[in-house]
CSV table of C-alpha atoms and ligand atoms in Angstrom, one decimal:
chain,number,residue,atom,x,y,z
A,1,MET,CA,-56.7,-18.4,-6.2
A,2,GLN,CA,-59.2,-16.1,-4.3
A,3,ASP,CA,-61.8,-17.0,-1.9
A,4,GLN,CA,-65.3,-15.1,-2.0
A,5,TYR,CA,-64.2,-12.6,0.2
A,6,GLN,CA,-61.1,-11.8,-1.8
A,7,ARG,CA,-58.7,-13.7,0.4
A,8,ASN,CA,-55.5,-15.3,-1.5
A,9,ILE,CA,-55.3,-19.0,-0.8
A,10,ASP,CA,-51.9,-19.8,-1.3
A,11,TYR,CA,-51.2,-22.1,1.9
A,12,MET,CA,-52.2,-26.1,2.6
A,13,ARG,CA,-51.5,-27.6,6.1
A,14,VAL,CA,-51.0,-31.3,5.1
A,15,SER,CA,-51.8,-33.5,7.9
A,16,ILE,CA,-49.8,-36.9,6.8
A,17,THR,CA,-50.7,-39.0,10.0
A,18,ASP,CA,-52.5,-39.1,13.3
A,19,ARG,CA,-49.9,-41.2,15.2
A,20,CYS,CA,-47.9,-39.3,17.4
A,21,ASN,CA,-45.1,-40.3,20.0
A,22,LEU,CA,-46.3,-37.8,22.4
A,23,ARG,CA,-50.1,-37.2,23.9
A,24,CYS,CA,-50.3,-33.6,24.9
A,25,GLN,CA,-53.9,-33.5,26.6
A,26,TYR,CA,-55.1,-30.7,24.4
A,27,CYS,CA,-54.3,-32.2,21.6
A,28,MET,CA,-54.5,-36.0,21.9
A,29,PRO,CA,-56.0,-37.6,24.8
A,30,ASN,CA,-54.9,-41.0,25.8
A,31,ASP,CA,-57.9,-42.7,25.0
A,32,ILE,CA,-58.0,-41.7,21.6
A,33,THR,CA,-58.5,-44.1,18.6
A,34,LEU,CA,-56.1,-44.2,15.9
A,35,LEU,CA,-57.4,-44.5,12.6
A,36,PRO,CA,-56.9,-47.7,10.3
A,37,MET,CA,-53.7,-47.5,7.7
A,38,ASP,CA,-56.1,-47.7,4.8
A,39,MET,CA,-58.2,-44.8,5.8
A,40,ILE,CA,-54.8,-42.7,5.4
A,41,LEU,CA,-53.5,-41.0,2.4
A,42,THR,CA,-50.2,-42.7,0.6
A,43,TYR,CA,-47.5,-40.3,0.1
A,44,GLU,CA,-48.5,-40.7,-3.7
A,45,GLU,CA,-51.8,-39.7,-3.0
A,46,ILE,CA,-50.8,-36.7,-1.0
A,47,LEU,CA,-48.3,-35.2,-3.7
A,48,ASP,CA,-51.1,-35.6,-6.4
A,49,VAL,CA,-53.4,-33.4,-4.2
A,50,ILE,CA,-50.7,-30.9,-3.8
A,51,ARG,CA,-49.7,-31.0,-7.6
A,52,GLN,CA,-53.5,-30.0,-8.1
A,53,ALA,CA,-53.6,-27.6,-5.6
A,54,ALA,CA,-50.5,-26.0,-6.8
A,55,THR,CA,-52.4,-25.5,-10.3
A,56,LEU,CA,-55.2,-23.2,-8.2
A,57,GLY,CA,-52.2,-21.2,-6.4
A,58,ILE,CA,-51.1,-23.2,-3.5
A,59,ARG,CA,-47.4,-21.8,-3.0
A,60,LYS,CA,-46.6,-22.8,0.5
A,61,ILE,CA,-47.0,-26.1,2.4
A,62,LYS,CA,-46.6,-27.1,6.1
A,63,VAL,CA,-46.1,-30.9,6.8
A,64,THR,CA,-47.9,-31.6,10.1
A,65,GLY,CA,-49.5,-34.5,11.8
A,66,GLY,CA,-50.3,-36.3,14.4
A,67,GLU,CA,-46.0,-36.2,14.5
A,68,PRO,CA,-44.9,-36.1,11.0
A,69,LEU,CA,-41.6,-37.2,11.6
A,70,VAL,CA,-43.0,-40.8,13.1
A,71,ARG,CA,-44.4,-41.7,9.8
A,72,LYS,CA,-41.6,-43.7,7.7
A,73,ASN,CA,-39.8,-41.8,5.0
A,74,CYS,CA,-41.3,-38.4,5.8
A,75,PRO,CA,-38.1,-36.6,4.5
A,76,ASP,CA,-39.1,-38.4,1.0
A,77,LEU,CA,-42.0,-36.9,0.7
A,78,ILE,CA,-40.7,-33.6,2.0
A,79,ARG,CA,-38.1,-33.8,-0.9
A,80,GLU,CA,-40.8,-34.9,-3.6
A,81,ILE,CA,-43.5,-31.8,-2.5
A,82,LYS,CA,-40.3,-29.5,-3.0
A,83,ASN,CA,-39.9,-31.0,-6.2
A,84,ILE,CA,-43.5,-30.1,-7.4
A,85,ASP,CA,-43.7,-27.3,-9.9
A,86,GLY,CA,-45.3,-24.0,-8.4
A,87,ILE,CA,-44.6,-24.9,-4.6
A,88,GLU,CA,-42.5,-22.1,-3.3
A,89,LYS,CA,-42.0,-23.2,0.3
A,90,VAL,CA,-42.2,-26.6,2.3
A,91,THR,CA,-42.2,-26.4,6.2
A,92,LEU,CA,-42.6,-28.8,8.6
A,93,THR,CA,-44.3,-28.7,12.3
A,94,THR,CA,-43.1,-31.1,14.7
A,95,ASN,CA,-42.8,-32.0,18.6
A,96,GLY,CA,-39.1,-31.9,18.1
A,97,ILE,CA,-38.3,-35.3,19.4
A,98,LEU,CA,-37.1,-37.2,16.4
A,99,LEU,CA,-35.3,-33.9,15.1
A,100,PRO,CA,-31.6,-35.0,16.0
A,101,ARG,CA,-32.0,-38.0,13.9
A,102,PHE,CA,-33.6,-36.2,10.9
A,103,VAL,CA,-32.2,-32.6,10.5
A,104,ASP,CA,-29.5,-33.1,8.6
A,105,GLU,CA,-31.6,-35.2,5.6
A,106,LEU,CA,-34.2,-32.0,6.3
A,107,LYS,CA,-31.3,-29.5,5.6
A,108,ASP,CA,-29.9,-31.3,2.5
A,109,ILE,CA,-33.5,-31.5,1.1
A,110,GLY,CA,-33.5,-27.4,1.3
A,111,ILE,CA,-36.6,-27.4,4.0
A,112,ASP,CA,-37.6,-23.9,4.4
A,113,GLY,CA,-38.2,-24.1,8.0
A,114,ILE,CA,-39.2,-26.0,11.3
A,115,ASN,CA,-41.5,-24.9,13.8
A,116,ILE,CA,-41.0,-26.9,17.3
A,117,SER,CA,-43.7,-27.2,19.7
A,118,LEU,CA,-42.6,-26.4,23.4
A,119,ASP,CA,-45.1,-25.4,25.7
A,120,THR,CA,-42.8,-25.7,29.1
A,121,LEU,CA,-38.9,-25.7,30.1
A,122,ARG,CA,-39.5,-28.0,33.3
A,123,THR,CA,-39.1,-31.4,33.1
A,124,ASP,CA,-41.7,-32.4,35.5
A,125,ARG,CA,-44.2,-30.3,33.5
A,126,PHE,CA,-43.2,-31.4,30.2
A,127,ALA,CA,-44.3,-34.9,31.2
A,128,ALA,CA,-47.4,-33.8,32.7
A,129,ILE,CA,-48.3,-32.1,29.4
A,130,THR,CA,-46.8,-34.6,27.0
A,131,GLY,CA,-47.6,-37.7,28.7
A,132,PHE,CA,-43.6,-38.3,28.3
A,133,ASP,CA,-40.0,-37.7,30.1
A,134,ALA,CA,-38.7,-36.4,26.8
A,135,LEU,CA,-37.8,-32.7,27.4
A,136,ALA,CA,-34.1,-32.9,26.9
A,137,GLN,CA,-34.7,-34.7,23.3
A,138,VAL,CA,-36.6,-31.5,22.4
A,139,LEU,CA,-34.3,-29.0,23.6
A,140,LYS,CA,-31.6,-31.3,21.5
A,141,GLY,CA,-33.7,-31.2,18.6
A,142,ILE,CA,-34.2,-27.3,18.7
A,143,ASP,CA,-30.4,-27.0,18.8
A,144,ALA,CA,-29.7,-29.4,16.1
A,145,SER,CA,-32.5,-27.2,13.9
A,146,LEU,CA,-30.6,-23.9,14.8
A,147,ALA,CA,-26.9,-25.8,14.4
A,148,ALA,CA,-27.9,-26.5,10.9
A,149,GLY,CA,-29.0,-23.2,9.9
A,150,ILE,CA,-32.7,-23.9,9.5
A,151,SER,CA,-35.1,-21.4,10.0
A,152,THR,CA,-36.5,-22.2,13.5
A,153,LYS,CA,-39.9,-21.4,15.2
A,154,ILE,CA,-41.0,-22.8,18.7
A,155,ASN,CA,-44.9,-22.7,19.1
A,156,THR,CA,-46.0,-22.4,22.5
A,157,VAL,CA,-49.6,-23.3,23.9
A,158,LEU,CA,-49.7,-21.4,27.5
A,159,GLN,CA,-52.9,-22.8,29.6
A,160,LYS,CA,-54.1,-21.1,32.7
A,161,GLY,CA,-52.4,-22.7,35.9
A,162,VAL,CA,-50.6,-25.2,33.6
A,163,ASN,CA,-47.6,-23.2,32.4
A,164,ASP,CA,-49.0,-19.6,31.9
A,165,ASP,CA,-46.3,-18.8,34.7
A,166,GLU,CA,-43.3,-19.7,32.1
A,167,TRP,CA,-44.2,-17.1,29.4
A,168,ILE,CA,-40.9,-15.4,30.4
A,169,ASP,CA,-38.7,-18.1,30.3
A,170,LEU,CA,-40.0,-19.3,27.3
A,171,MET,CA,-40.1,-16.0,25.6
A,172,LYS,CA,-36.1,-15.6,26.7
A,173,LEU,CA,-35.5,-18.3,24.4
A,174,ALA,CA,-35.4,-15.6,21.6
A,175,GLU,CA,-32.9,-13.5,23.4
A,176,ASP,CA,-30.0,-15.5,22.8
A,177,ARG,CA,-31.0,-17.7,19.8
A,178,LYS,CA,-31.7,-16.7,16.6
A,179,LEU,CA,-35.3,-18.3,16.9
A,180,ASP,CA,-38.9,-16.9,16.8
A,181,VAL,CA,-40.9,-17.7,20.0
A,182,ARG,CA,-44.9,-17.7,18.8
A,183,PHE,CA,-47.6,-17.9,21.8
A,184,ILE,CA,-50.4,-20.0,20.3
A,185,GLU,CA,-53.7,-19.2,21.8
A,186,LEU,CA,-55.2,-22.2,22.7
A,187,MET,CA,-58.3,-23.2,20.4
A,188,PRO,CA,-61.5,-24.6,21.7
A,189,ILE,CA,-61.1,-27.9,19.3
A,190,GLY,CA,-61.2,-31.0,21.0
A,191,TYR,CA,-59.8,-30.3,24.6
A,192,GLY,CA,-58.7,-27.0,24.5
A,193,ASP,CA,-61.7,-25.1,25.5
A,194,LYS,CA,-61.2,-21.2,25.4
A,195,GLU,CA,-61.5,-20.9,29.5
A,196,ARG,CA,-58.0,-22.5,29.8
A,197,GLY,CA,-56.4,-20.2,27.3
A,198,ILE,CA,-54.6,-17.2,27.7
A,199,ASN,CA,-55.0,-14.0,26.3
A,200,ASP,CA,-52.2,-13.0,23.9
A,201,HIS,CA,-53.6,-9.8,23.5
A,202,GLU,CA,-52.8,-8.9,27.4
A,203,LEU,CA,-49.4,-11.0,27.2
A,204,ARG,CA,-48.4,-8.5,24.2
A,205,GLY,CA,-49.0,-5.8,26.2
A,206,LYS,CA,-47.1,-7.4,29.3
A,207,ILE,CA,-44.3,-7.7,27.5
A,208,ARG,CA,-44.6,-4.2,26.2
A,209,ASP,CA,-44.3,-2.7,29.9
A,210,MET,CA,-41.5,-4.9,30.5
A,211,TYR,CA,-39.4,-3.7,27.9
A,212,PRO,CA,-40.4,-0.2,26.9
A,213,GLY,CA,-38.3,-0.2,23.6
A,214,THR,CA,-40.4,-3.0,22.1
A,215,GLU,CA,-41.6,-2.6,18.6
A,216,GLU,CA,-44.2,-3.9,16.4
A,217,ASP,CA,-42.2,-6.0,13.5
A,218,THR,CA,-44.3,-6.1,10.4
A,219,SER,CA,-41.7,-8.0,8.1
A,220,VAL,CA,-42.7,-11.4,6.8
A,221,HIS,CA,-41.7,-14.2,9.1
A,222,GLY,CA,-43.7,-16.7,8.0
A,223,ASN,CA,-46.6,-18.4,6.3
A,224,GLY,CA,-49.6,-16.9,7.8
A,225,PRO,CA,-51.4,-15.1,10.6
A,226,ALA,CA,-48.9,-14.6,13.2
A,227,THR,CA,-47.7,-11.0,14.5
A,228,TYR,CA,-44.6,-10.5,15.9
A,229,ILE,CA,-42.8,-7.7,18.0
A,230,ARG,CA,-39.4,-6.9,18.1
A,231,ILE,CA,-37.5,-6.7,21.6
A,232,PRO,CA,-34.3,-4.8,22.0
A,233,GLY,CA,-31.7,-7.0,22.4
A,234,PHE,CA,-33.1,-10.1,21.4
A,235,LYS,CA,-31.6,-12.2,18.4
A,236,GLY,CA,-34.9,-13.9,17.7
A,237,GLY,CA,-38.5,-12.3,17.0
A,238,VAL,CA,-41.4,-12.8,19.5
A,239,GLY,CA,-44.8,-13.6,18.0
A,240,PHE,CA,-48.4,-14.2,18.7
A,241,ILE,CA,-51.1,-16.2,16.9
A,242,ALA,CA,-54.1,-15.0,18.8
A,243,ALA,CA,-56.8,-16.6,16.7
A,244,ILE,CA,-59.3,-15.7,19.6
A,245,ASN,CA,-58.3,-12.4,21.0
A,246,GLU,CA,-57.1,-10.9,18.3
A,247,LYS,CA,-59.2,-12.4,15.2
A,248,PHE,CA,-57.2,-12.7,12.1
A,249,CYS,CA,-60.0,-14.4,9.9
A,250,GLN,CA,-59.8,-11.3,7.3
A,251,ASP,CA,-56.2,-12.2,6.4
A,252,CYS,CA,-56.9,-16.2,6.5
A,253,ASN,CA,-55.2,-17.7,3.5
A,254,ARG,CA,-55.2,-21.4,4.3
A,255,ILE,CA,-57.0,-24.6,3.7
A,256,ARG,CA,-56.3,-27.7,5.5
A,257,LEU,CA,-55.4,-31.3,4.3
A,258,THR,CA,-56.3,-34.0,6.8
A,259,CYS,CA,-54.3,-37.4,6.9
A,260,THR,CA,-57.7,-39.2,5.8
A,261,GLY,CA,-57.9,-36.8,2.8
A,262,ARG,CA,-60.6,-34.2,3.3
A,263,ILE,CA,-60.5,-30.7,2.6
A,264,LYS,CA,-61.0,-28.6,5.2
A,265,PRO,CA,-62.0,-25.0,4.6
A,266,CYS,CA,-62.2,-23.5,8.4
A,267,LEU,CA,-60.8,-25.0,11.7
A,268,CYS,CA,-63.5,-24.5,13.7
A,269,TYR,CA,-66.2,-26.0,11.3
A,270,GLY,CA,-66.9,-29.8,10.3
A,271,GLU,CA,-67.2,-29.6,7.4
A,272,SER,CA,-64.9,-30.8,4.8
A,273,PHE,CA,-64.5,-32.2,1.1
A,274,ASP,CA,-63.6,-35.6,0.4
A,275,LEU,CA,-60.4,-36.1,-1.9
A,276,ARG,CA,-60.1,-39.7,-1.1
A,277,GLU,CA,-62.6,-41.3,-2.8
A,278,ILE,CA,-61.7,-39.4,-6.0
A,279,LEU,CA,-57.9,-40.2,-5.6
A,280,ARG,CA,-59.3,-44.3,-5.2
A,281,THR,CA,-62.0,-44.5,-7.8
A,282,ARG,CA,-61.0,-42.3,-10.7
A,283,GLU,CA,-58.1,-42.2,-13.1
A,284,GLY,CA,-56.5,-40.3,-15.5
A,285,GLU,CA,-57.3,-36.8,-16.5
A,286,GLU,CA,-60.9,-37.4,-14.9
A,287,ARG,CA,-59.3,-38.0,-11.6
A,288,ASP,CA,-57.2,-34.8,-11.9
A,289,THR,CA,-60.1,-32.8,-12.9
A,290,GLU,CA,-62.5,-33.7,-10.2
A,291,LEU,CA,-59.6,-33.3,-7.5
A,292,ARG,CA,-59.2,-29.6,-8.8
A,293,GLU,CA,-62.7,-28.9,-8.7
A,294,THR,CA,-63.2,-30.0,-5.6
A,295,LEU,CA,-60.3,-28.2,-4.0
A,296,ARG,CA,-61.6,-25.0,-6.1
A,297,LYS,CA,-65.0,-25.7,-3.9
A,298,ALA,CA,-63.7,-25.8,-1.0
A,299,ILE,CA,-61.9,-22.6,-1.5
A,300,LEU,CA,-65.1,-21.1,-2.5
A,301,TYR,CA,-66.7,-22.5,0.7
A,302,LYS,CA,-64.6,-21.0,3.2
A,303,PRO,CA,-66.6,-19.2,5.5
A,304,LYS,CA,-66.1,-15.7,6.5
A,305,GLU,CA,-64.7,-16.1,9.8
A,306,HIS,CA,-64.2,-19.0,12.5
A,307,CYS,CA,-66.8,-18.8,15.7
A,308,PHE,CA,-64.6,-20.0,18.3
A,309,GLU,CA,-66.1,-17.4,20.7
A,310,GLN,CA,-69.3,-18.9,20.6
A,311,SER,CA,-68.3,-22.7,21.3
A,312,SER,CA,-72.0,-23.9,20.6
A,313,GLN,CA,-71.7,-23.0,16.8
A,314,ILE,CA,-68.3,-24.8,16.5
A,315,THR,CA,-69.1,-27.9,14.4
A,316,GLU,CA,-65.7,-29.6,14.2
A,317,LYS,CA,-65.4,-32.7,16.5
A,318,LYS,CA,-62.2,-34.0,15.3
A,319,LYS,CA,-59.5,-33.7,17.8
A,320,MET,CA,-56.4,-31.5,16.6
A,321,SER,CA,-54.0,-34.4,16.2
A,322,GLN,CA,-56.4,-35.5,13.3
A,323,ILE,CA,-56.5,-32.1,11.7
A,324,GLY,CA,-52.6,-30.7,11.9
A,325,GLY,CA,-52.8,-27.9,13.9
B,1,SAM,N1,-46.8,-33.1,16.7
B,1,SAM,C1,-46.7,-31.6,15.7
B,1,SAM,C2,-46.4,-30.7,17.1
B,1,SAM,O1,-46.5,-30.9,18.1
B,1,SAM,O2,-45.7,-29.8,16.5
B,1,SAM,C3,-47.5,-31.4,14.4
B,1,SAM,C4,-48.8,-31.4,15.1
B,1,SAM,S1,-49.6,-30.5,16.3
B,1,SAM,C5,-51.7,-30.5,15.9
B,1,SAM,C6,-49.4,-29.0,15.6
B,1,SAM,C7,-49.8,-27.4,16.7
B,1,SAM,O3,-51.0,-27.6,16.9
B,1,SAM,C8,-48.9,-27.9,17.7
B,1,SAM,O4,-48.2,-26.9,18.2
B,1,SAM,C9,-49.6,-27.9,19.2
B,1,SAM,O5,-49.0,-27.3,19.9
B,1,SAM,C10,-51.0,-26.9,18.3
B,1,SAM,N2,-52.4,-27.5,18.8
B,1,SAM,C11,-53.1,-28.9,19.4
B,1,SAM,N3,-54.2,-28.6,19.9
B,1,SAM,C12,-54.2,-27.2,20.0
B,1,SAM,C13,-55.5,-26.2,20.3
B,1,SAM,N4,-56.6,-27.4,20.8
B,1,SAM,N5,-55.1,-25.3,20.4
B,1,SAM,C14,-54.3,-24.5,19.8
B,1,SAM,N6,-53.1,-25.2,19.3
B,1,SAM,C15,-53.1,-26.5,19.4
B,2,SF4,FE1,-48.3,-35.1,19.4
B,2,SF4,FE2,-48.1,-32.3,18.7
B,2,SF4,FE3,-50.5,-33.2,19.3
B,2,SF4,FE4,-48.7,-33.1,21.0
B,2,SF4,S1,-49.5,-30.8,19.6
B,2,SF4,S2,-50.0,-34.6,20.8
B,2,SF4,S3,-46.8,-33.5,19.6
B,2,SF4,S4,-49.9,-34.0,17.8
């Protein structure tokens, strides 16, 4: 359905857990308190929300977390989502560690794409950024996804003085592999304050200088706001999710379901709409109607734009691992 700014909201990011097998510092600091399990929606509850969202025009679902693959039977949930009437595309965002174990099952289910987060190609840095010595495992996950023929994207967050000197090496993953590498600007949520991030607009310019034949690529690569370039000789694309320096709110097409059952209209603001209470206290037609009407309210409540450039106005206090990115 359309929101009040005539944007077509057809995409929902669904966080299925706040747990993770890594501790990326900008997302999930070591001292984070994990939520009690009874606060987290069951798979049946998640499916009921998606069924109602589909009646309002949600067509694309991204399963995220925390780390979605650490939740038991995640592929079964994806299979069920794919069977919901109206849902056209189901994709997954993962840190890749458990992919070698699950990739065949995901392929059989017909997953429509996998995004793998990877901020560095250096073993010691990977451990410093994520808290675990697991780079080799993630690289295996990327290879496994490609070998299975699944549409694969790499999501990279560059941070000043941490890994920003690696943009060329990371970008070159798309040179001889059929995958997209996307640079995501660090967003000032949780740890991610904007002084530490990299300006994607400037990065795009540097790449153009380095590869003069580079062209804008307007073909559709995914669900959302990434813009892409095509570099001569590269098999894959290079994309930018420049939430701050190339603000794309006028094209925003998404809402977010947190793992505790709250619908977030915008990443930047703390306002959210509780579906868990409805899921757990209502029944039958009344339950479906209230879920649908609350989803509708959340879509109509979507603000015109985020406020990441004025950090005093950011009201979201949750960490990214609790929201799903
Ligand atoms: N664990 C999965 C993963 O790492 O892909 C899914 C959840 S994670 C929260 C989703 C994405 O959000 C990751 O690509 C991560 O790098 C990104 N992310 C986390 N905190 C961020 C921040 N403050 N700014 C920008 N991206 C962030
Ligand atoms: Fe875990 Fe993903 Fe957050 Fe890293 S970015 S801590 S892998 S949820």
